[in-house]
Structures are given as C-alpha cells and as structure tokens.
XYZ file of C-alpha atoms in Angstrom:
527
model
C 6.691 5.542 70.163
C 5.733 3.219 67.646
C 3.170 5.354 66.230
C 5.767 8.335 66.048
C 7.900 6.182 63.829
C 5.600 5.541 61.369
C 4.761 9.113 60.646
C 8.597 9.788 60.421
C 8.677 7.075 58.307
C 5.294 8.420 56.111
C 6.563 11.612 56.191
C 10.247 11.054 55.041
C 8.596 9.102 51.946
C 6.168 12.057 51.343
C 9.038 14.179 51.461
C 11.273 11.515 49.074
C 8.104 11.537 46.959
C 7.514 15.067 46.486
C 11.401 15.558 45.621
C 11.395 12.855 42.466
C 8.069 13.919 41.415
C 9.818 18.012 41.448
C 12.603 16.539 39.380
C 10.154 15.494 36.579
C 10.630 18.015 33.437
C 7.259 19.732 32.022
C 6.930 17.430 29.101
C 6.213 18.559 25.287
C 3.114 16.977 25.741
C 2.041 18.430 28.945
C 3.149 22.030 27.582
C 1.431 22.026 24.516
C -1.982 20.706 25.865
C -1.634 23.853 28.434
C -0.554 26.313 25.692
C -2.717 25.464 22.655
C -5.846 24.512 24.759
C -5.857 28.254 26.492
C -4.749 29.519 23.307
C -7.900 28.546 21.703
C -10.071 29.283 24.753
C -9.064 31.832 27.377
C -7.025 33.358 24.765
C -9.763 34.125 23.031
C -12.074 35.665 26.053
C -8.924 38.410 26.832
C -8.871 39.088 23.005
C -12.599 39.950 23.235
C -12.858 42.484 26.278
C -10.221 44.004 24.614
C -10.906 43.942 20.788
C -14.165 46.148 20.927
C -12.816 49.434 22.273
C -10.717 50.292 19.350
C -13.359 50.199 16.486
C -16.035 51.404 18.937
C -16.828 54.605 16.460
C -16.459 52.748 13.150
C -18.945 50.126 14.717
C -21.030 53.086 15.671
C -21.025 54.379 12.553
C -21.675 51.269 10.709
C -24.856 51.282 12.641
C -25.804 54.882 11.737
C -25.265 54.200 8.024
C -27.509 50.736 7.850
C -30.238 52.760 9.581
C -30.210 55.211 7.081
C -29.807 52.791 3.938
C -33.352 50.905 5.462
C -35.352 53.552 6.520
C -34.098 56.773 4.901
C -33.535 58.790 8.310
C -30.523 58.849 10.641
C -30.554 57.169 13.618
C -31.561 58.560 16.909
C -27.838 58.710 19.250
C -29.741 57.761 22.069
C -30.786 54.737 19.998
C -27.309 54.209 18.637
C -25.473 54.260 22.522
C -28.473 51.681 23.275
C -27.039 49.249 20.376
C -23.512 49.934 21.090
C -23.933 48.919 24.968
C -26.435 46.185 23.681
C -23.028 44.851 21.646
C -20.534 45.383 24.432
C -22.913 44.436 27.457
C -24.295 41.346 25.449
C -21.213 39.438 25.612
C -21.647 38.300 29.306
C -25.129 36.976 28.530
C -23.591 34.648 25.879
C -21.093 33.940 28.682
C -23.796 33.004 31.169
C -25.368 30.699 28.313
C -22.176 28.741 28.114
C -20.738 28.202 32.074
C -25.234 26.912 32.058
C -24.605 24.425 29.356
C -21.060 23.190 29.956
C -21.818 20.264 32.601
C -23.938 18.602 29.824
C -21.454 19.479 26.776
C -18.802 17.950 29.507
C -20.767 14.964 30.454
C -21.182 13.732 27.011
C -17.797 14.744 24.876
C -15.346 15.057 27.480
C -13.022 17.806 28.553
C -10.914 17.827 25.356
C -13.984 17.034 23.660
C -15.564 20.328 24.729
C -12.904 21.941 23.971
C -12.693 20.747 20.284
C -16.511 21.288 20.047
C -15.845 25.247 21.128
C -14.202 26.091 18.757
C -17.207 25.588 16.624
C -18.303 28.704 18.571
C -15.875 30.810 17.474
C -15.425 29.958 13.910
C -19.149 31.022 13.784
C -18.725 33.951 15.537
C -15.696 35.491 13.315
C -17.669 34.558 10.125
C -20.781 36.593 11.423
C -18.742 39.348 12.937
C -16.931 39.820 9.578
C -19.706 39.787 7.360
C -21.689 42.269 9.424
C -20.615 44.892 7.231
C -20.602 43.145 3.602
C -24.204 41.903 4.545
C -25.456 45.928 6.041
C -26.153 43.725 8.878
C -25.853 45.248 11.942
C -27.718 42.540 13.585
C -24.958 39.651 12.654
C -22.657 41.659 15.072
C -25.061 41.611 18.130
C -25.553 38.151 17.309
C -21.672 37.331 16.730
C -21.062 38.819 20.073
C -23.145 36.627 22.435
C -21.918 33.181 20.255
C -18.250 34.606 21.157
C -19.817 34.724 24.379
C -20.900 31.578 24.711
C -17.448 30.180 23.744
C -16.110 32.249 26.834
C -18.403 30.998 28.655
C -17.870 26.977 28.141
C -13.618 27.555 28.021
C -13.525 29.264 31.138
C -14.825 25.860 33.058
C -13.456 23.166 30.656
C -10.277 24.803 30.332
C -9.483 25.202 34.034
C -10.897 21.897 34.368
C -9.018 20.006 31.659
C -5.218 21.861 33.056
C -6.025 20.907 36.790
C -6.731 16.952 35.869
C -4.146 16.568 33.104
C -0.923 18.303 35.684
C 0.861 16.209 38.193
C 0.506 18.078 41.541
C 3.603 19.820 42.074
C 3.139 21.846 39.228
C -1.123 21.855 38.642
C -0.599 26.091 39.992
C 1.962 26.492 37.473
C -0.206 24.664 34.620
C -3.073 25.850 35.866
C -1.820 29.511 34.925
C -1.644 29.262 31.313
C -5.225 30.222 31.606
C -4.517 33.828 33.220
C -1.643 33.940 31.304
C -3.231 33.926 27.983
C -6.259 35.978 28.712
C -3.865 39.052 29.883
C -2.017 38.242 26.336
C -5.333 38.029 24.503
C -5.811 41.543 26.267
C -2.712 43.038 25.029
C -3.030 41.608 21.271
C -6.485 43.140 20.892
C -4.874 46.375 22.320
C -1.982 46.428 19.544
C -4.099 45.063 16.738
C -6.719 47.496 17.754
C -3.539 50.538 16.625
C -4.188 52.554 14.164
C -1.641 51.620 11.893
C -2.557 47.897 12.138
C -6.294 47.182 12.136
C -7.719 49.689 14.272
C -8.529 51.735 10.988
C -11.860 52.528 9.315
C -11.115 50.070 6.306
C -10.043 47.566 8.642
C -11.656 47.022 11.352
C -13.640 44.045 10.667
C -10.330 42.215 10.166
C -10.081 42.250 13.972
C -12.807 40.382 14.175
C -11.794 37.629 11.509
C -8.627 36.883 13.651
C -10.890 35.285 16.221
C -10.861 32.176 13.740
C -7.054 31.939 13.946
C -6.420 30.475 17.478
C -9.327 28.725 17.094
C -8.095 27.060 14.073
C -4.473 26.474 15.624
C -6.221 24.432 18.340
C -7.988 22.205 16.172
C -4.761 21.304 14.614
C -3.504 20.161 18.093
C -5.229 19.161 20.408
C -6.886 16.119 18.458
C -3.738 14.896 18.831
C -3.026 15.397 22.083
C -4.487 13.039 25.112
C -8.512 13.635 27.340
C -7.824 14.267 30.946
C -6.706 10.831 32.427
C -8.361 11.429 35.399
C -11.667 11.830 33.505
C -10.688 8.326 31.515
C -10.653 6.181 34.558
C -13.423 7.894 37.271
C -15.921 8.913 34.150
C -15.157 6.465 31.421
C -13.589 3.867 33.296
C -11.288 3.551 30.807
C -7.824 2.222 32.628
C -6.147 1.779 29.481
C -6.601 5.070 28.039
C -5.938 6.133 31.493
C -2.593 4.861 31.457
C -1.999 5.664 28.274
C -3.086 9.711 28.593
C -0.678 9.637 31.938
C 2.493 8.303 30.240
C 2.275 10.808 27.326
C 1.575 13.871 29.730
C 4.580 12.629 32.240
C 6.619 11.393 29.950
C 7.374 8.318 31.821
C 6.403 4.625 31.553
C 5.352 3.381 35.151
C 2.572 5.719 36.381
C 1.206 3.242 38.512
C 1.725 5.798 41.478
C -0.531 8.300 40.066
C -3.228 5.272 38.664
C -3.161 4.859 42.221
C -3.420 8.170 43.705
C -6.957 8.394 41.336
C -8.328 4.936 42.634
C -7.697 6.130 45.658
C -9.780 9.086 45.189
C -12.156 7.137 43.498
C -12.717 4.825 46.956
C -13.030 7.685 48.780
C -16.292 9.307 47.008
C -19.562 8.459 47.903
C -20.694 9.050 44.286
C -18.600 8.078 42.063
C -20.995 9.219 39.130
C -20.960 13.203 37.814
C -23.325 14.899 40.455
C -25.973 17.600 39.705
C -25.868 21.151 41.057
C -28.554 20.292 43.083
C -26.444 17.617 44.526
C -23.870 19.870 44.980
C -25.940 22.293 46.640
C -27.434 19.974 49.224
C -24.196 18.143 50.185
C -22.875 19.494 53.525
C -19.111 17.864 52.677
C -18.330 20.401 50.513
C -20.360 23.609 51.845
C -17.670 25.909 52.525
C -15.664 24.641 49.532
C -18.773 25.856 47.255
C -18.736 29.146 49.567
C -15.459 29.758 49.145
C -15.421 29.598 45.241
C -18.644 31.262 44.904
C -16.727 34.571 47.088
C -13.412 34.289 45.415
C -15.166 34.422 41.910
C -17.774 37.128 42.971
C -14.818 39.241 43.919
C -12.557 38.408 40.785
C -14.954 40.568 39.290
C -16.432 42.888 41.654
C -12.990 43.812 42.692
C -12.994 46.594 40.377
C -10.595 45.864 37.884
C -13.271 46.238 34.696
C -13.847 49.765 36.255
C -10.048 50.727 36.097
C -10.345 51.242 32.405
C -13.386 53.871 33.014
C -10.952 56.036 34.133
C -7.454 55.109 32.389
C -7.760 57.484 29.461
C -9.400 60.310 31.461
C -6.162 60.053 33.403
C -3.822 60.405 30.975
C -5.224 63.200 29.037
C -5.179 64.790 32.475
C -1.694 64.524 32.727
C -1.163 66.280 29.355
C -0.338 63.657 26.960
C -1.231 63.697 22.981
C -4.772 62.511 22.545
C -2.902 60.481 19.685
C -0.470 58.963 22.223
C -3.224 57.644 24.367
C -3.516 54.053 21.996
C 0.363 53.626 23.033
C 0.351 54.438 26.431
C -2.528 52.336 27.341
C -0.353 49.272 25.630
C 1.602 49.700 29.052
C -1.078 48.224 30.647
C -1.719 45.154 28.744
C 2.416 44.642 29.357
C 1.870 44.531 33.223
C -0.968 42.459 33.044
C 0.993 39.917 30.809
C 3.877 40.330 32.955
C 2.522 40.388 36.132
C 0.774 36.826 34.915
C 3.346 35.130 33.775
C 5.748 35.585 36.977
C 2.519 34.464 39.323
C 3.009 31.774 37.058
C 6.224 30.934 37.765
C 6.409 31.894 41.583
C 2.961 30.161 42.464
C 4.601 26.433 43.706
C 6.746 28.148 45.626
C 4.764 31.093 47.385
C 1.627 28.773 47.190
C -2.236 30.071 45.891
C -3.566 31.510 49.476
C -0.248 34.040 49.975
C -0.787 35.128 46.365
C -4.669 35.421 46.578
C -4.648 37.235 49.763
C -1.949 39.835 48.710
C -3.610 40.124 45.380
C -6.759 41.301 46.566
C -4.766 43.556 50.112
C -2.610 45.407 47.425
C -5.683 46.251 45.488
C -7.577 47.982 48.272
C -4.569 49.891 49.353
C -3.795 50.644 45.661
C -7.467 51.663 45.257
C -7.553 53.542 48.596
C -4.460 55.999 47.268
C -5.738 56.443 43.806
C -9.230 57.793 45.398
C -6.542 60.001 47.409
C -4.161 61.122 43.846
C -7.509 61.388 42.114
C -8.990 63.956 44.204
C -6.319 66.317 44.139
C -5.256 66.096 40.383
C -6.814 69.159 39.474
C -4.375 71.098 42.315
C -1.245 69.588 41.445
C 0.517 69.366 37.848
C 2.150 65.869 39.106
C -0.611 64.438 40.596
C -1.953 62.098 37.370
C 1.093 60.758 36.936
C 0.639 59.209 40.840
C -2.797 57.866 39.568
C -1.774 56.118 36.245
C 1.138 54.348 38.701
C -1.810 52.926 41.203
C -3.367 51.958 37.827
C -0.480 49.721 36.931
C 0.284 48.779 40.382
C -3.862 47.311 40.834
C -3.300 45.844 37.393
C -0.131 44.331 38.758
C -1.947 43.000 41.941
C -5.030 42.001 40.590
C -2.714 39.341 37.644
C -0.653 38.042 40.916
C -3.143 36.033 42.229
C -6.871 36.702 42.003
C -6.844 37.053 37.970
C -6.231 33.384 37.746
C -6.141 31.723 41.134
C -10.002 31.442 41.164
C -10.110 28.697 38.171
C -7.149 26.807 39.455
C -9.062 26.819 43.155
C -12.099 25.393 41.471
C -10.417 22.247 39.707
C -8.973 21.976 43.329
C -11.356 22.082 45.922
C -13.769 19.711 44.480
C -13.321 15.809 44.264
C -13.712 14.653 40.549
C -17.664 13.734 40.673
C -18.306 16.969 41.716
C -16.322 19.413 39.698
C -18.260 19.900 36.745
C -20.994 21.094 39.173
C -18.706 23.600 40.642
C -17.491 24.906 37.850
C -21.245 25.390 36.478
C -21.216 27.650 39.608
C -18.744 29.297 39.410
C -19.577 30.043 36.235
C -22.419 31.998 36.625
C -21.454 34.134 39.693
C -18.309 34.707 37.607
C -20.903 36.247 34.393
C -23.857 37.355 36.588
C -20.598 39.782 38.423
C -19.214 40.722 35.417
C -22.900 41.621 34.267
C -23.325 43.462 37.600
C -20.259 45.358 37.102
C -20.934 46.885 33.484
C -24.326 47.922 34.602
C -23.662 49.384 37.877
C -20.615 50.868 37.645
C -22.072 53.741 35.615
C -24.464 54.546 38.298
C -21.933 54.193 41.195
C -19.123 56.464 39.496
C -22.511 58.944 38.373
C -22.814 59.147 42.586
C -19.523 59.504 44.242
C -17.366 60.311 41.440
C -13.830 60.074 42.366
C -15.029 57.898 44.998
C -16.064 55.118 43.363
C -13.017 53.035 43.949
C -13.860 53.262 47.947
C -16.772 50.248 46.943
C -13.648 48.151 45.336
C -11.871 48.718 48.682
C -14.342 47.443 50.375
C -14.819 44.355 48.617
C -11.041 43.540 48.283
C -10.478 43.400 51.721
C -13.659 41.705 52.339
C -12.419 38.829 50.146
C -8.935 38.655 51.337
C -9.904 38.390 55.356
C -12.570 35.599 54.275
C -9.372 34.241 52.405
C -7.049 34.628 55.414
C -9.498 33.014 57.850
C -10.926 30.064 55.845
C -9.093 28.879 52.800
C -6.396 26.296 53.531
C -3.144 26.258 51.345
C -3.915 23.216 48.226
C -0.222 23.653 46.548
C 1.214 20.046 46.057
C -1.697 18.048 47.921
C -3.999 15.552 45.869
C -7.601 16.503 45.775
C -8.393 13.805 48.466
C -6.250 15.574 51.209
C -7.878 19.613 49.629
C -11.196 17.612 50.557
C -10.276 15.974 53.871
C -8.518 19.491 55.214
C -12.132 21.086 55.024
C -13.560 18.275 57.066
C -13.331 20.307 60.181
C -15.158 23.149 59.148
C -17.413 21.182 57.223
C -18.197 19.117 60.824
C -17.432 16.136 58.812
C -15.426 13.152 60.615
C -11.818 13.195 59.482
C -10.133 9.815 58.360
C -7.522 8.682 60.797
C -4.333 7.806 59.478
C -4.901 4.104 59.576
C -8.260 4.579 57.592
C -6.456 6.575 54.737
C -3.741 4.096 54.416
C -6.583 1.715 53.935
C -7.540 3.297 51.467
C -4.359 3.952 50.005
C -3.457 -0.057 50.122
C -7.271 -0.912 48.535
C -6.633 0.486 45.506
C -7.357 -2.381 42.323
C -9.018 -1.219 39.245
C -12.966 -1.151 39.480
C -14.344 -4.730 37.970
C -17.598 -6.295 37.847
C -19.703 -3.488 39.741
C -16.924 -3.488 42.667
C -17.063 -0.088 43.211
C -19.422 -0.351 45.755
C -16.312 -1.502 48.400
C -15.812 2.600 47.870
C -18.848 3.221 49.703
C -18.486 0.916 52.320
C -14.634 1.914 52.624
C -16.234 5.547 53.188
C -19.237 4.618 55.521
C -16.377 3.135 57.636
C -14.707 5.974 57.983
C-alpha cells in the first residue's frame, strides 16, 4: 500500500512537472540558436541537392568550352556525362569525409564550436564554385563540390547534436525539427533561384553558387553570441558555471537547478563519463539495439526512395501534357509540400510523439509507392492517368517530411547517453552518406531493369523499416535521455534500476569535485 502511494505521489509530481515545464515559452535565445544554427548548416545541405539541377547544361557546357580552349578539340559526351556525374555524385564523398571527422572536430571545439568552424567550409566552397568559370577551371567546381560536401557532412551530426542538448525535453522534437525544416526550405530556394528569370540563366548561374556564402555568413554573425550546449559544459568541460549560465539564457529563467540536476544525474549514471570511441560504441552491449536501430532508420531515410522520386517527376509531367517551359514552376509545388509538410511535423511532433510519425511516414510511402507503380503503368492508356502519378508524388513527398525526413537526427541525439553520442552520430553518419551514395549509383541500374517497377524495391524497404519501427523502438517524446536508455534495458538484457536505485541517484546529485566522479561508477555497479 505504501509502495502504491509513493508512485501516486512520483507520478502526480511528474505529471505537475511536465505541466510547468509545458508552460515555459520558446525563448529568443532558444529560437535563434535553432534557426540560425540550421540556417547555416542543414540549410545549406537542402540548398545543394537542389541548386545543381538548374544550371546542369550551362555547367556542361562550361566544361565543353575549357576542353576546347586547352587542347583544341571538343570534348568527348561520354567524357563530359562522366564529369557531370563526377560533380553531382561527388558531393556524398565530401559528405562521408565530414560525418568521419566530426567526433574529433567535436571533441576539441565543441558543438557550437564546430559549427562556427563549418562555416569555414562553405565560404571556401562558394569562392571556388564561383570562380570556376573566371579561372576556365573546371576542376575548382569538382573540388568546390566535395568541400560543400564536407560541410554537409559535419552539420548534419553537430547540428542535430547541438538542438537535442541545448532544448528542454518537452519541446527537444519540436527544436529538433528546425533541421528538416530548413533542409526542405534550402530545397525549395535552390528550386526558385534555380528559375530562369532569377539565376537559373546562362549569365548567371554561377551566382547560385556565391549565395552559399550568405547563410553561412548570417551564422557567424550569431551564433558567437549565442551560448555551447550546456549539457556539453558540465559532462565534457565540467564547466558548472558556464553550465548554468548557457541554461538560464536558453530557458529564460534564473533557477535551473532542476535541469543541473537532471544532467548530474545522467552523469552518475554512465559508466564512462569521458567521450567514447566508435569502437567503444561498437563493443558495448548497453546500447546494441539503440546503435541498430539508428543505423536502420538512417539506412532507410535514404534508401526509401525519395532521391529516386525526382528521376521520374519531370518525365511525368511532360506526360501529362504540360509546357516544357512550365515544368521549372510546377516542380516548385514540390519543394512547397516538402516545406510544408516539415514544418507541421514540426509542430504536431510533442503531441503525436516521433514513433507514430516515423512509422506512418515510412507505411504511407510504400502504399504511395505501391499505387504510383499501379498509375505509372497505365499512363500511356489513359489521358488522366499522370495526373494520378504526380499526386502520389506529392503525397510520398508529403509522407516522407512527416516523420522519417527529420526524425532520424532527432532519434540519434536521443537514444544515446551524452558520452556516447558523438560516436553515434559518426555512425550514423556514414550509413546516412554510404546510402545516399548507394542510391545515386544504383538507382540507374534498378530503373534500367524493371522500369516502371522500380518503386516496388522502395516498397519493400519502407515497410521493412516501419515493422522494425513498430516492434522495437520505444516512444522518447518528453523523457530525459537516462529513462530513453533505461527503457532499452530489456532488450538490451541489461538489469533495470528499481525505483529506489533511480531515486538514489536522483537524490546523489552534487557537482563533480576533486576526482569524485568515481561514486558514478560505483552508484552504477550497484545497480
């Protein structure tokens, strides 16, 4: 009886706790650090899968014409396609380079830090993609692409990473969405800059290229100013001051002794309280199916055929008998839904929680997928029928931004205790560029074999992913990163804390002085 009253008594302060923290406005400080850091970083990565597609033959072109000037003959167009996909394809490479080196950039500067120090990356890349033509240089643009891809690369783990640490738990999905948010918008800016009338022109082209400097820019006018992830100040730096300081600018409150607390805690509760290797990652059976789990959800965030939808998305509207100079207009429709579709994930995603929006995400895409294989088949038969497929277009575009096109970063920062989430991100990392690789060269081959069929392999893998999602990933929305960890104890066939135990920990929380944070480990070997 006892015992039943104290979990009433836990759970009615949970519930009191949960309601004051919801009452807490987004603060000017917490909003800008979300906006301006994905502005300069994931902002950028939409901008460049976009940005390329418009000046493809001017680029082409370009190439042609420096051939001739050096060697007095045109170029071969087999030779020409080769350094076309060489400039698309090599953008992922430089992506892979970046989520390799981004535990060590983290380790030493921080996440804001690495941040700041990306931006470097893109600066250099706009310079060298801008000059490529002034300097007959066709060679500056390869080269531009992969150090664009490197920034990618590093922002799409210290991004994720900074948002998740600097948001209070109620809202970390919400904050945590800026990310999606602004690569759907750096989509649809590269698609209307890439018009015609605006820079998609033969005398302009290369100005699409020098805009890259521009968030860049913007977000070393910020953030400097703005606060480094409090939870990296105390675990990392142990730096309770700054700590306390980084906390009461992002909450906008002065006593945020609570959250301090709700760190410390964490803190007592790892056996490793320093940043831990992929290796150690690998090898630690507490957070197997965490590291399984991320490694599928990211391997389907790109194999779940979304890159492939734009194979077909022109082909499908010149099909259905619109203007051939129409086609830059109407494809702006789909940078809207992606946008769109983003931002109300966004704002639904504390509410309807990340495993509901994952799982429908990736179920609507393989029935989406499953009836455009259907419209696509019989387009040629009936006059209507493309107008069908451009609607499943949209509607996968729709699905894919509700959940799984920005749900997989947010899971990452989640899922993993502070010591080892640069680690996982590293991971995810590459399966997230070593798919997106996978895709751009495959694809070709797989759409070259079954035609209209193709989409039936993107079936396949959605629903794949969302039954794995349905069957092991527990719901993370407003739970601290010690209670994520502790609700994969089970599967993990790790011993679970009883309630006592956690209180303990809960009660033992005093800052870290004088090498006393080996109490952590004993606190832990109790349990």
């Amino acid at each position: 009886m006892d015992e039943q009253k104290d979990n009433q008594a836990d759970h009615q302060r949970s519930s009191t706790e949960n309601s004051s923290r919801k009452q807490q406005p987004i603060t000017a400080c917490l909003f800008s650090a979300a906006f301006f850091g994905a502005l300069g970083s994931s902002f950028l990565y939409g901008y460049n899968l976009s940005v390329v597609n418009a000046p493809a033959l001017y680029i082409k072109s370009f190439y042609n014409e420096t051939w001739m000037e050096r060697y007095g003959e045109p170029l071969p167009a087999e030779t020409v396609t080769l350094l076309w996909s060489v400039t698309v394809s090599i953008f992922a490479i430089g992506g892979l380079l970046g989520a390799l080196s981004v535990t060590i950039i983290i380790k030493v500067l921080g996440r804001k830090g690495t941040l700041l120090l990306n931006n470097s990356f893109a600066v250099a890349a706009a310079l060298l993609l801008s000059l490529g033509e002034m300097s007959r240089s066709f060679e500056m643009l390869i080269i531009g692409r992969i150090i664009i891809g490197v920034n990618s690369g590093i922002a799409l783990s210290a991004l994720p990473m900074y948002l998740g640490e600097i948001s209070p738990r109620h809202i970390r999905g919400f904050i945590g969405q800026f990310n999606s948010i602004l690569i759907c918008l750096g989509v649809f800016i590269g698609q209307v800059l890439g018009l015609p009338q605006l820079l998609g022109h033969e005398s302009r082209w290369i100005y699409l290229f020098s805009f890259l400097a521009f968030p860049a820019v913007l977000q070393l006018c910020v953030l400097p100013f703005l606060p480094e992830s409090p939870r990296y100040l105390l675990m990392e730096r142990r730096d309770e001051a700054g700590a306390e300081k980084a906390f009461q600018r992002f909450l906008g409150k002065k006593d945020v002794s609570q959250e301090l607390e709700e760190v410390h805690a964490e803190a007592r509760a790892q056996d490793n309280l320093h940043t831990a290797s992929v290796l150690q990652l690998l090898r630690n059976p507490a957070v197997r199916w965490q590291l399984i789990t991320i490694i599928i959800t990211m391997a389907c965030y790109q194999l779940c055929g979304l890159n492939a939808i734009w194979y077909y998305t022109n082909g499908i509207l010149r099909a259905a008998g619109f203007a051939e100079d129409l086609l830059p207009y109407i494809t702006l429709t789909t940078g809207a839904v992606e946008t769109l579709a983003a931002i109300v994930s966004g704002l639904v995603i504390e509410r309807v929680g990340r495993r509901p929006l994952l799982i429908f995400g990736f179920s609507s895409m393989a029935v989406f997928f499953s009836l455009l294989t259907v419209f696509l088949n019989f387009q040629d038969s009936v006059s209507w029928m493309p107008y069908l497929s451009y609607i499943c277009i949209l509607a996968v575009i729709a699905a894919f931004c509700s959940g799984p096109g920005g749900i997989p970063f947010i899971l990452t920062g989640e899922l993993f205790e502070q010591s080892y989430r640069p680690a996982a991100f590293m991971i995810a990392g590459v399966v997230n560029w070593l798919s997106n690789f996978a895709v751009g060269l495959l694809f070709p081959f797989i759409q070259d074999k079954l035609q209209t069929f193709a989409f039936l392999v993107f079936v396949v893998v959605c629903t794949v992913g969302s039954i794995y999602l349905c069957i092991i990933l527990p719901e993370t929305k407003n739970k601290t990163f010690m209670d994520i960890s502790q609700s994969f104890a089970k599967i993990n066939k790790m011993p679970i804390p009883s309630p006592g135990q956690e209180m303990e920990l809960v009660l033992s929380i005093k800052p870290e002085i004088n090498g006393k944070a080996q109490d952590a480990t004993k606190i832990e070997n109790s349990i």
